PDB file of C-alpha atoms and ligand atoms in Angstrom:
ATOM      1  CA  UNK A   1      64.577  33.995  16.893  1.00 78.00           C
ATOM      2  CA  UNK A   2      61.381  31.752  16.953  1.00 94.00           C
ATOM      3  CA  UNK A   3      61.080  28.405  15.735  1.00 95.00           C
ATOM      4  CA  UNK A   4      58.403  28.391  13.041  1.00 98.00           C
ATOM      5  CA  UNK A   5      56.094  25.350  13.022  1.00 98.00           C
ATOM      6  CA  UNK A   6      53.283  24.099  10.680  1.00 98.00           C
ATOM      7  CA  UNK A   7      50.756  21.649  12.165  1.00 98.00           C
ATOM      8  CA  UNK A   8      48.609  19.256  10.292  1.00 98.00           C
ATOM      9  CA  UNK A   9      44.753  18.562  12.259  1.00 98.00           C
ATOM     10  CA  UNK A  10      43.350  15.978  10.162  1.00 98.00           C
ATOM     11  CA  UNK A  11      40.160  16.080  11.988  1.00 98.00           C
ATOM     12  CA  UNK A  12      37.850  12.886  11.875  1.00 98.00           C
ATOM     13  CA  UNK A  13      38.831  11.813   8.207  1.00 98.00           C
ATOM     14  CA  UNK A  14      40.759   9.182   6.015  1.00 97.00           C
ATOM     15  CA  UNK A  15      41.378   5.537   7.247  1.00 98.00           C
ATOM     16  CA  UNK A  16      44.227   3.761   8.461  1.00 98.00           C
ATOM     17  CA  UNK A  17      45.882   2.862   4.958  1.00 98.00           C
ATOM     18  CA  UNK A  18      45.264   6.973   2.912  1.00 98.00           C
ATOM     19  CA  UNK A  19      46.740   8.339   6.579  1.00 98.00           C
ATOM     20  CA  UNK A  20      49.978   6.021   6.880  1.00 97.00           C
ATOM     21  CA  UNK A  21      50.093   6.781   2.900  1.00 98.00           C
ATOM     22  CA  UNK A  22      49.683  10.659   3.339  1.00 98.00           C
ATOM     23  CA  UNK A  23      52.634  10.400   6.021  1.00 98.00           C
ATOM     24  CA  UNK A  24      55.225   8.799   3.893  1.00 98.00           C
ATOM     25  CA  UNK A  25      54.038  11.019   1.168  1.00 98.00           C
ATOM     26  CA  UNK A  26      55.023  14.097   3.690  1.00 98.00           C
ATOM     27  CA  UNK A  27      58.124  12.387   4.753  1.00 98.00           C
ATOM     28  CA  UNK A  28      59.100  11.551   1.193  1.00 98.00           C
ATOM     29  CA  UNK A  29      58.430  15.479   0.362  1.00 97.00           C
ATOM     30  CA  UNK A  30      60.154  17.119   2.906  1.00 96.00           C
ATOM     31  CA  UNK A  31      63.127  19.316   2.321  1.00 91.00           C
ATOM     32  CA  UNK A  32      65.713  20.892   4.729  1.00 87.00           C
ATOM     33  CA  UNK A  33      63.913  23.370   6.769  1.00 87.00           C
ATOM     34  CA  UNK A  34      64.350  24.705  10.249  1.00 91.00           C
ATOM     35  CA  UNK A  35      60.975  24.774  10.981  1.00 97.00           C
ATOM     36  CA  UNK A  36      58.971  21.940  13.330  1.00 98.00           C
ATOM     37  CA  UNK A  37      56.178  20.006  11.491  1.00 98.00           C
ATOM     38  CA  UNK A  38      53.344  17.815  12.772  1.00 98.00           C
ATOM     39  CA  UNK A  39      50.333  16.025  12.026  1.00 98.00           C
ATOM     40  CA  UNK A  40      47.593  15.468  14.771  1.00 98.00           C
ATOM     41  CA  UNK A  41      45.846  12.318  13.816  1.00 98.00           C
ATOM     42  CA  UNK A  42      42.498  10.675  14.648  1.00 98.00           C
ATOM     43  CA  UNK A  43      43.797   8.780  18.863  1.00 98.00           C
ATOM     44  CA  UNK A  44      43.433   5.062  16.729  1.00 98.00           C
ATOM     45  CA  UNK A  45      45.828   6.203  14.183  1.00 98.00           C
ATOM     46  CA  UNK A  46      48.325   6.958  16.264  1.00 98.00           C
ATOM     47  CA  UNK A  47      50.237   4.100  16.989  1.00 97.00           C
ATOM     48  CA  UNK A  48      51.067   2.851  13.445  1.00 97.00           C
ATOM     49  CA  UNK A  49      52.024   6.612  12.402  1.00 97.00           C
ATOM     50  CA  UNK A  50      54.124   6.660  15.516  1.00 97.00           C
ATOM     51  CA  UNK A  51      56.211   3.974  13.982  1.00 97.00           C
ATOM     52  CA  UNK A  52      56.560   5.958  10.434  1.00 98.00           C
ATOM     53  CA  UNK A  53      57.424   9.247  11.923  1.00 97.00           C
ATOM     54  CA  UNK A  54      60.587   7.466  14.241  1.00 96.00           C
ATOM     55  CA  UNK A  55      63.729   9.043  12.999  1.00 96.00           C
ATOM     56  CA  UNK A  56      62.137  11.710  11.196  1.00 97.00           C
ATOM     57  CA  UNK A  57      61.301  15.335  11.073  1.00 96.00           C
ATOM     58  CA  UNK A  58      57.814  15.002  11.389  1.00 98.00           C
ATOM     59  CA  UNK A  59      56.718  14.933  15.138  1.00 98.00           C
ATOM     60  CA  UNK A  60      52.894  13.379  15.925  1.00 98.00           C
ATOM     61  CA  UNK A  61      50.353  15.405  17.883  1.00 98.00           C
ATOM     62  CA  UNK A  62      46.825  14.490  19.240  1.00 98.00           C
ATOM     63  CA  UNK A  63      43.592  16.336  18.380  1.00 98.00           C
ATOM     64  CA  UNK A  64      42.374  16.706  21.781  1.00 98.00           C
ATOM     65  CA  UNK A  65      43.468  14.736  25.601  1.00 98.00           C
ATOM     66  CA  UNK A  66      41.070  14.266  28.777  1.00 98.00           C
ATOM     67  CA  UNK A  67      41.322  16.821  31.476  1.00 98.00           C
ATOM     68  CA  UNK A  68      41.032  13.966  33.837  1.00 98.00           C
ATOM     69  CA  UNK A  69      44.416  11.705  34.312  1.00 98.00           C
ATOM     70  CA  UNK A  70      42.497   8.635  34.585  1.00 98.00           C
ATOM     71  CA  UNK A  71      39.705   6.772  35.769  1.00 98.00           C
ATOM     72  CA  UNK A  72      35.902   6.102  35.016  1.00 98.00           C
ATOM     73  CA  UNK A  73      36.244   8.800  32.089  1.00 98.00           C
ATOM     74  CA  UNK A  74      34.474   6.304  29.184  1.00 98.00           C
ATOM     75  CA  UNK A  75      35.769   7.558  26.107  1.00 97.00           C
ATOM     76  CA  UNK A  76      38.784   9.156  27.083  1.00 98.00           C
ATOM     77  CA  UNK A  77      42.207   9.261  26.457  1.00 98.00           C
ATOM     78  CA  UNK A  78      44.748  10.292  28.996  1.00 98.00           C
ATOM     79  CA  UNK A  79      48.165  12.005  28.847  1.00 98.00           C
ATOM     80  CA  UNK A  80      49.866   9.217  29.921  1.00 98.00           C
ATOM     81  CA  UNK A  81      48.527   7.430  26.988  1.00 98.00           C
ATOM     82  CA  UNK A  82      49.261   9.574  24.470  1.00 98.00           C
ATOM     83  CA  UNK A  83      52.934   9.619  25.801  1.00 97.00           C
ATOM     84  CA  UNK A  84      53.342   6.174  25.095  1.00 96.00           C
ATOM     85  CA  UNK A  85      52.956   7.013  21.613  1.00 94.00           C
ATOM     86  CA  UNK A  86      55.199   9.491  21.168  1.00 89.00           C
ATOM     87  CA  UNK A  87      52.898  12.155  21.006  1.00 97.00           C
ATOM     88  CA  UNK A  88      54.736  15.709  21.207  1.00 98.00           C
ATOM     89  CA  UNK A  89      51.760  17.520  20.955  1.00 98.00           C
ATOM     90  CA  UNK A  90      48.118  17.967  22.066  1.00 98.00           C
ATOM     91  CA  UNK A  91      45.604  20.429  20.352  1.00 98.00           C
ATOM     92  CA  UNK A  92      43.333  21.968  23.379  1.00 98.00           C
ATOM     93  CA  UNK A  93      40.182  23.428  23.196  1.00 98.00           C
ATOM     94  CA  UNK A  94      39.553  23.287  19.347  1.00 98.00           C
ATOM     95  CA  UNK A  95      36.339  25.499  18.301  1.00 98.00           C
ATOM     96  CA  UNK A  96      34.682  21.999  17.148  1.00 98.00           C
ATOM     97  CA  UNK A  97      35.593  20.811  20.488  1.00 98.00           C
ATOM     98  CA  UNK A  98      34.229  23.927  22.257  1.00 98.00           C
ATOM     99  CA  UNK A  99      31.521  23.753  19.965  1.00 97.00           C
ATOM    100  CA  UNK A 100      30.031  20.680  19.418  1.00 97.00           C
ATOM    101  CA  UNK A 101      31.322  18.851  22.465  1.00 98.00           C
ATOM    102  CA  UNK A 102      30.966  21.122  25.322  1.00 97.00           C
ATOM    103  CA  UNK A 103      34.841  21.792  25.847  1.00 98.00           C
ATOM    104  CA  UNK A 104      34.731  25.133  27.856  1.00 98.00           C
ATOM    105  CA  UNK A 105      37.615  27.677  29.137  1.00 98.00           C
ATOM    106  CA  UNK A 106      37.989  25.541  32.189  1.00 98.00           C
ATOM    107  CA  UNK A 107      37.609  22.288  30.867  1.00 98.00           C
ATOM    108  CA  UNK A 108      40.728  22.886  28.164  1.00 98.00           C
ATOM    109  CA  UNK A 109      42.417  24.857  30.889  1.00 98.00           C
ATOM    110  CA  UNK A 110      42.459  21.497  32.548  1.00 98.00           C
ATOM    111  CA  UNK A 111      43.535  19.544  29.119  1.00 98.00           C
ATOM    112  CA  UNK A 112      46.199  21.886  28.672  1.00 98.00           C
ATOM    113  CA  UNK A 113      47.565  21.171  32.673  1.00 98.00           C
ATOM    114  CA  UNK A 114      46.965  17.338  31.754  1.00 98.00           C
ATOM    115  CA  UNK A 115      49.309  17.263  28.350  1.00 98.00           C
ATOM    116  CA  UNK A 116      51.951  19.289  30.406  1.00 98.00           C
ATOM    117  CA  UNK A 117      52.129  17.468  32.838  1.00 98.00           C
ATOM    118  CA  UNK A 118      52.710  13.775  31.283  1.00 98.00           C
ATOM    119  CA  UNK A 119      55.438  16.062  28.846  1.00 98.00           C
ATOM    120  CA  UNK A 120      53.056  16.804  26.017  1.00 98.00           C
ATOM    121  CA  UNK A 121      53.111  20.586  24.344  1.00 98.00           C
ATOM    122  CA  UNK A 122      49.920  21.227  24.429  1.00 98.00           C
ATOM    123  CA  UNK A 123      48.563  23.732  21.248  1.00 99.00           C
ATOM    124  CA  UNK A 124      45.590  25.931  22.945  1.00 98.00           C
ATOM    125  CA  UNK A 125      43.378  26.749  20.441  1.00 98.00           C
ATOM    126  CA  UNK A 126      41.912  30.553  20.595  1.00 98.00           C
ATOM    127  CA  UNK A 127      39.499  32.446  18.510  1.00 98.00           C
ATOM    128  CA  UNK A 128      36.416  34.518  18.056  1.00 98.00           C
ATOM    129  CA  UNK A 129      33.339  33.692  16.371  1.00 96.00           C
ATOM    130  CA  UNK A 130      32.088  36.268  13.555  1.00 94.00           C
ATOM    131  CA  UNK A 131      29.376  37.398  15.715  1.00 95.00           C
ATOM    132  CA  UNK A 132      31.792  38.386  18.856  1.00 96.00           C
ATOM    133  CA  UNK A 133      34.058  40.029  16.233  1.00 96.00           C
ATOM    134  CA  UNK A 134      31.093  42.192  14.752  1.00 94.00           C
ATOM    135  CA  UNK A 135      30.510  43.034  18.371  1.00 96.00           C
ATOM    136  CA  UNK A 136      33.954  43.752  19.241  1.00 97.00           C
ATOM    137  CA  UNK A 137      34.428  41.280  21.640  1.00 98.00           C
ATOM    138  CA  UNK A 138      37.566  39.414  19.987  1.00 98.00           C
ATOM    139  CA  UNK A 139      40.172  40.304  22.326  1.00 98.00           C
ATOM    140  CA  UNK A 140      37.930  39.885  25.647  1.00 98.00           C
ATOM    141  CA  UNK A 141      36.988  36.321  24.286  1.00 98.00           C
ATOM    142  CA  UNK A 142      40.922  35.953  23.722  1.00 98.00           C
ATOM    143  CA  UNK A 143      41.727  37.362  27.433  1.00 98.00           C
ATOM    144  CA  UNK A 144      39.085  34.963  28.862  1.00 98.00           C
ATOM    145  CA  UNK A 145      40.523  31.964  26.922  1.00 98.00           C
ATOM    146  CA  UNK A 146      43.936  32.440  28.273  1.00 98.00           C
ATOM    147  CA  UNK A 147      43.230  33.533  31.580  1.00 98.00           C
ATOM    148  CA  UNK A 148      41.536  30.248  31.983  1.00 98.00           C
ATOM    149  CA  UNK A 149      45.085  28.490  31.684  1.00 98.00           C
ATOM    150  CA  UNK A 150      46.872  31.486  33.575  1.00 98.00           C
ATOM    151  CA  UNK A 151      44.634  30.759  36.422  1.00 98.00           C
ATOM    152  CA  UNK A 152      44.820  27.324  36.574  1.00 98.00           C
ATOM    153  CA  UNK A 153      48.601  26.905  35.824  1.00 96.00           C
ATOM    154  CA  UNK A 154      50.032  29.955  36.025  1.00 97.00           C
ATOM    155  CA  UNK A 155      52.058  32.165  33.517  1.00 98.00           C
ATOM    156  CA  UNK A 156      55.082  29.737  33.686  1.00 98.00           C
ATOM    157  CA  UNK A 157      53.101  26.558  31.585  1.00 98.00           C
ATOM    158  CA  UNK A 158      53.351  29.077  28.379  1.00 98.00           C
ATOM    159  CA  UNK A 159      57.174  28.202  28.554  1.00 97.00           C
ATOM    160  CA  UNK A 160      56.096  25.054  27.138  1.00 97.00           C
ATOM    161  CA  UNK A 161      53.245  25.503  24.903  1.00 98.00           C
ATOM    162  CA  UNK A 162      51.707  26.524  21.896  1.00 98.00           C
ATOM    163  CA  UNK A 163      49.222  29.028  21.295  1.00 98.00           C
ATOM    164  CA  UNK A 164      47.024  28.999  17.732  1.00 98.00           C
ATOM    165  CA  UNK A 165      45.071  31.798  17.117  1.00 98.00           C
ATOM    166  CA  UNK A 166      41.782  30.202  15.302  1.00 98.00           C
ATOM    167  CA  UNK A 167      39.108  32.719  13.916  1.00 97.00           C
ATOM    168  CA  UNK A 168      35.627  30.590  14.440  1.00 96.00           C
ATOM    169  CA  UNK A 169      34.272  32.614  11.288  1.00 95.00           C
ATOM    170  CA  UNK A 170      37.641  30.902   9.380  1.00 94.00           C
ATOM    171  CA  UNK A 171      37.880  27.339  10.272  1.00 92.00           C
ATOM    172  CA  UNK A 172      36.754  25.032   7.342  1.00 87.00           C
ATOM    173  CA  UNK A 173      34.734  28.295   5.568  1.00 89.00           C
ATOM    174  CA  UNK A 174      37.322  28.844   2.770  1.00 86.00           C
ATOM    175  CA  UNK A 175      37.208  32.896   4.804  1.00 86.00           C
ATOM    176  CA  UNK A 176      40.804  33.719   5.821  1.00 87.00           C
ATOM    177  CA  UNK A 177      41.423  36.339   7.992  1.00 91.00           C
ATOM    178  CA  UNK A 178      43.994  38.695   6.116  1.00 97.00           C
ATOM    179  CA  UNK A 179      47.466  38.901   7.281  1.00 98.00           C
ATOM    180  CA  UNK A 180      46.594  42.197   8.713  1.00 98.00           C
ATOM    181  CA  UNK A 181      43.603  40.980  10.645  1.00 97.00           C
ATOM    182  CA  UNK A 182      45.679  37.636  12.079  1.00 98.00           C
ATOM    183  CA  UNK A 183      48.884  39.838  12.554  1.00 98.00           C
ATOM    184  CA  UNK A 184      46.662  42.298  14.911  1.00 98.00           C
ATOM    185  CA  UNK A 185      45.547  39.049  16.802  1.00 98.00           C
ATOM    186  CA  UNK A 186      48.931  37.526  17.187  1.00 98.00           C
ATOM    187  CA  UNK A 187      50.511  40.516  18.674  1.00 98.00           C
ATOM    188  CA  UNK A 188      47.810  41.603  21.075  1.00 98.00           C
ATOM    189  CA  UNK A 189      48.118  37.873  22.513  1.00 98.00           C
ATOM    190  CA  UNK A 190      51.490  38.449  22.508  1.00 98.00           C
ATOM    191  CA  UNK A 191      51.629  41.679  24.368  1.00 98.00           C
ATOM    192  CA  UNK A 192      49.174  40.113  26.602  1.00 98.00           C
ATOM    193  CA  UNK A 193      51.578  37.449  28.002  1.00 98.00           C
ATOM    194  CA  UNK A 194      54.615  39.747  27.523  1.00 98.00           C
ATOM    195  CA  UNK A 195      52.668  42.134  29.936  1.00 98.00           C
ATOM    196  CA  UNK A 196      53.274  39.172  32.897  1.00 98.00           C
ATOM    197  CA  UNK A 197      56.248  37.371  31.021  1.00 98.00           C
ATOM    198  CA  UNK A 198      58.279  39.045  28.420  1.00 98.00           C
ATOM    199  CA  UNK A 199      60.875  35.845  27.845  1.00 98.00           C
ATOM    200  CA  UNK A 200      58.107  33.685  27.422  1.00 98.00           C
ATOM    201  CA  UNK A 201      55.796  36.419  25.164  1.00 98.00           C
ATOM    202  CA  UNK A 202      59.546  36.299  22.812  1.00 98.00           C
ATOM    203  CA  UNK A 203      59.664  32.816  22.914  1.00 98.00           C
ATOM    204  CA  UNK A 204      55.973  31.317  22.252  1.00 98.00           C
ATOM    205  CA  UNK A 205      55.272  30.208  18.712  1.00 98.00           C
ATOM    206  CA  UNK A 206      51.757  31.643  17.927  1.00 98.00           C
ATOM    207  CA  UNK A 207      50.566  30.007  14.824  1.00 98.00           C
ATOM    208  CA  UNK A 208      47.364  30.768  13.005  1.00 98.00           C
ATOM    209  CA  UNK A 209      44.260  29.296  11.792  1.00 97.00           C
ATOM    210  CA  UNK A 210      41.416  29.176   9.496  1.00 96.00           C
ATOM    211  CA  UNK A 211      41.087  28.117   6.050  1.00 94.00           C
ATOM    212  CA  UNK A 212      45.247  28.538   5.355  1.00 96.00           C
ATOM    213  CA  UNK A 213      46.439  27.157   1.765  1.00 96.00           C
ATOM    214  CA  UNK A 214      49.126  26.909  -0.463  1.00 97.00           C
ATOM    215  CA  UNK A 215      47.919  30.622  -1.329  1.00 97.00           C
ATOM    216  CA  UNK A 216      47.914  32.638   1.120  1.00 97.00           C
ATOM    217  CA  UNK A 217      50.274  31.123   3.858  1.00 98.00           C
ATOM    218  CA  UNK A 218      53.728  32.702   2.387  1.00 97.00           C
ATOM    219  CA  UNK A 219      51.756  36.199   3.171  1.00 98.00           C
ATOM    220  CA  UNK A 220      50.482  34.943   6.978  1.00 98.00           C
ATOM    221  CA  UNK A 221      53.821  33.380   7.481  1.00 98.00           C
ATOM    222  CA  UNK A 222      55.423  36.850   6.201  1.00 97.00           C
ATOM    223  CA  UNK A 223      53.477  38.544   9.430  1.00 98.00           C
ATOM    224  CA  UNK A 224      55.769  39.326  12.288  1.00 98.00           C
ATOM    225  CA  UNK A 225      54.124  37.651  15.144  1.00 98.00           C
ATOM    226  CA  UNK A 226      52.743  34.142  13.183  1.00 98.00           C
ATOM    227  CA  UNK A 227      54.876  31.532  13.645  1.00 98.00           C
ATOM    228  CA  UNK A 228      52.979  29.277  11.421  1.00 98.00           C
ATOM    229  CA  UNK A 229      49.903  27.592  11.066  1.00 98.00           C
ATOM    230  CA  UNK A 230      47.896  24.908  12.640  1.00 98.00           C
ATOM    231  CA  UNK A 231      46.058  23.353   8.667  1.00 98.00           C
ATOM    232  CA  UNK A 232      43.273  21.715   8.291  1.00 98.00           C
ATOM    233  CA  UNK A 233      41.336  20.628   5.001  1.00 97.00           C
ATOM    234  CA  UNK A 234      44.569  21.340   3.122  1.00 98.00           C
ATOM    235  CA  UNK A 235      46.846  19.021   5.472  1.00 98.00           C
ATOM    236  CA  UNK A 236      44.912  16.327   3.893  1.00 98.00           C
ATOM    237  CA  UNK A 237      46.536  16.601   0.857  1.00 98.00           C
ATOM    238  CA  UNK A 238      50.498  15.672   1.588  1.00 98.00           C
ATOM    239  CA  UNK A 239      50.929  18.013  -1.583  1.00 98.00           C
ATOM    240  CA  UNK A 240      49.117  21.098  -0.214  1.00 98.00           C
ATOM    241  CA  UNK A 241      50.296  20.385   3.288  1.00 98.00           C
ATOM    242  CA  UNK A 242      54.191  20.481   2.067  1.00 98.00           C
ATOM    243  CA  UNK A 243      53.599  23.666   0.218  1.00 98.00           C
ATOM    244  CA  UNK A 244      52.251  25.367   3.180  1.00 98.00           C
ATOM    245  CA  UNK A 245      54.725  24.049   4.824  1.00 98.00           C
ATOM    246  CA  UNK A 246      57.885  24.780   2.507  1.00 97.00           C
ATOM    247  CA  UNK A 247      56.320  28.821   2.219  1.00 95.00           C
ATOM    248  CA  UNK A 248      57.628  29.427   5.916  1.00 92.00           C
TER     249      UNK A 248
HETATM  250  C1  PEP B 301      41.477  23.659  11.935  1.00 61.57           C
HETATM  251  O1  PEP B 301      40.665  22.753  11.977  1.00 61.57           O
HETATM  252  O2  PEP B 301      42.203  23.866  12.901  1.00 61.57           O
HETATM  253  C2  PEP B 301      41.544  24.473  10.729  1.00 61.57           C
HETATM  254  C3  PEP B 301      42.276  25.549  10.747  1.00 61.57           C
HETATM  255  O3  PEP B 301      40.799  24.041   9.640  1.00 61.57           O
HETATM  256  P1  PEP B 301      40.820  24.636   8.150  1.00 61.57           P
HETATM  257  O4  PEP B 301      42.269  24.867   7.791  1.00 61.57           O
HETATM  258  O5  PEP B 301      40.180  23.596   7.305  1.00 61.57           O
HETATM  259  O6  PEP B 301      40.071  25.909   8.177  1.00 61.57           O
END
């Protein structure tokens, strides 16, 4: 049986004081649950929320790491820094990332091989923009997006990873894809790493993306291959983020 886990990506919003505020509020709000929970926060935040989260169920995740382990990389933040603050995950290869910063397939292949490597779980971000699905291309764009990682690292890194299925068309748009539509996703990615490592296809937590709220995430989270969700606007709101959360 697979760990569920719900993921917070606050993005480039709040400031220091609402974010440590909108952690205790989570903390404060959470009940028992088997299920893992984190927020990735903005890389300057993440010291003083490393200090609330100690002790607690709520792990701390980055939104994005350098593909480079150090060096003249201006801007950057490595691995090995995020591991000094606790950091148990790393989001790869966001669309905004891919979008508006130039990430590519081999450039968060790389991320993803960085975050392992210093012990961070890194949460590869996959998806199709509307105009690939209207031409039928969503599963080739998935294939290419993970064979960028199988290349570099091999099969073996998804033993330690997290893969969140992210419909372009969905992020931030208030457009969910239906459970049916996300739950054909999930288990063709699935089926694809099952087809070169069953124990590993059982074992990955595939969590989905895109405009998920208090709403509709008891009906994603109902679909046999999501394992949760990776939130956005709504994890901004400890209130909307715990209901999400507590529909698993
Ligand atoms: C995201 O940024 O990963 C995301 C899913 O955003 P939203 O929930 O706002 O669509």
């Amino acid at each position: 049986m697979r760990q569920s886990l719900v993921v917070g990506n606050w993005k480039m919003n709040g400031t220091r004081a609402s974010a440590e505020l909108l952690v205790k509020d989570i903390i404060a709000g959470l009940e028992s649950n088997n299920s893992g929970i984190a927020v990735c926060a903005p890389y300057v935040y993440l010291p003083g929320i490393g200090e609330l989260v100690k002790n607690t169920r709520l792990a701390l995740g980055a939104q994005n790491v350098a593909d480079k382990p150090s060096g003249a990389f201006t801007g950057e933040i490595s691995a090995a820094m995020l591991s000094e603050f606790d950091c148990k995950y790393a989001i790869v290869g966001h669309s905004e990332r891919r979008t508006y910063y130039g990430d590519t397939n081999e450039s968060v292949a790389a991320r993803f091989c960085q975050a392992q490597e210093k012990g961070i779980i890194p949460i590869l971000c996959v998806g199709e923009t509307l105009e690939q699905r209207e031409e039928d291309q969503t599963f080739s764009m998935i294939n290419e997006q993970l064979d960028a990682v199988i290349n570099l690292t091999g099969i073996a890194s998804f033993d330690n990873a997290v893969i969140a299925y992210e419909p372009v068309w969905a992020i931030g748009t208030g457009k969910t894809a239906t459970d049916e539509q996300a739950q054909e996703v999930h288990q063709y990615i699935r089926k694809y790493i099952a087809a070169q490592d069953q124990a590993i296809a059982d074992k990955i937590q595939i969590i989905y993306g895109g405009s998920a709220k208090p709403e509709n995430a008891k009906g994603l989270f109902a679909m046999l291959d999501i394992d949760g969700g990776l939130i956005g606007g709504a994890s901004l709101d400890a209130e909307s983020f715990l209901k999400i959360y507590h529909s698993i």
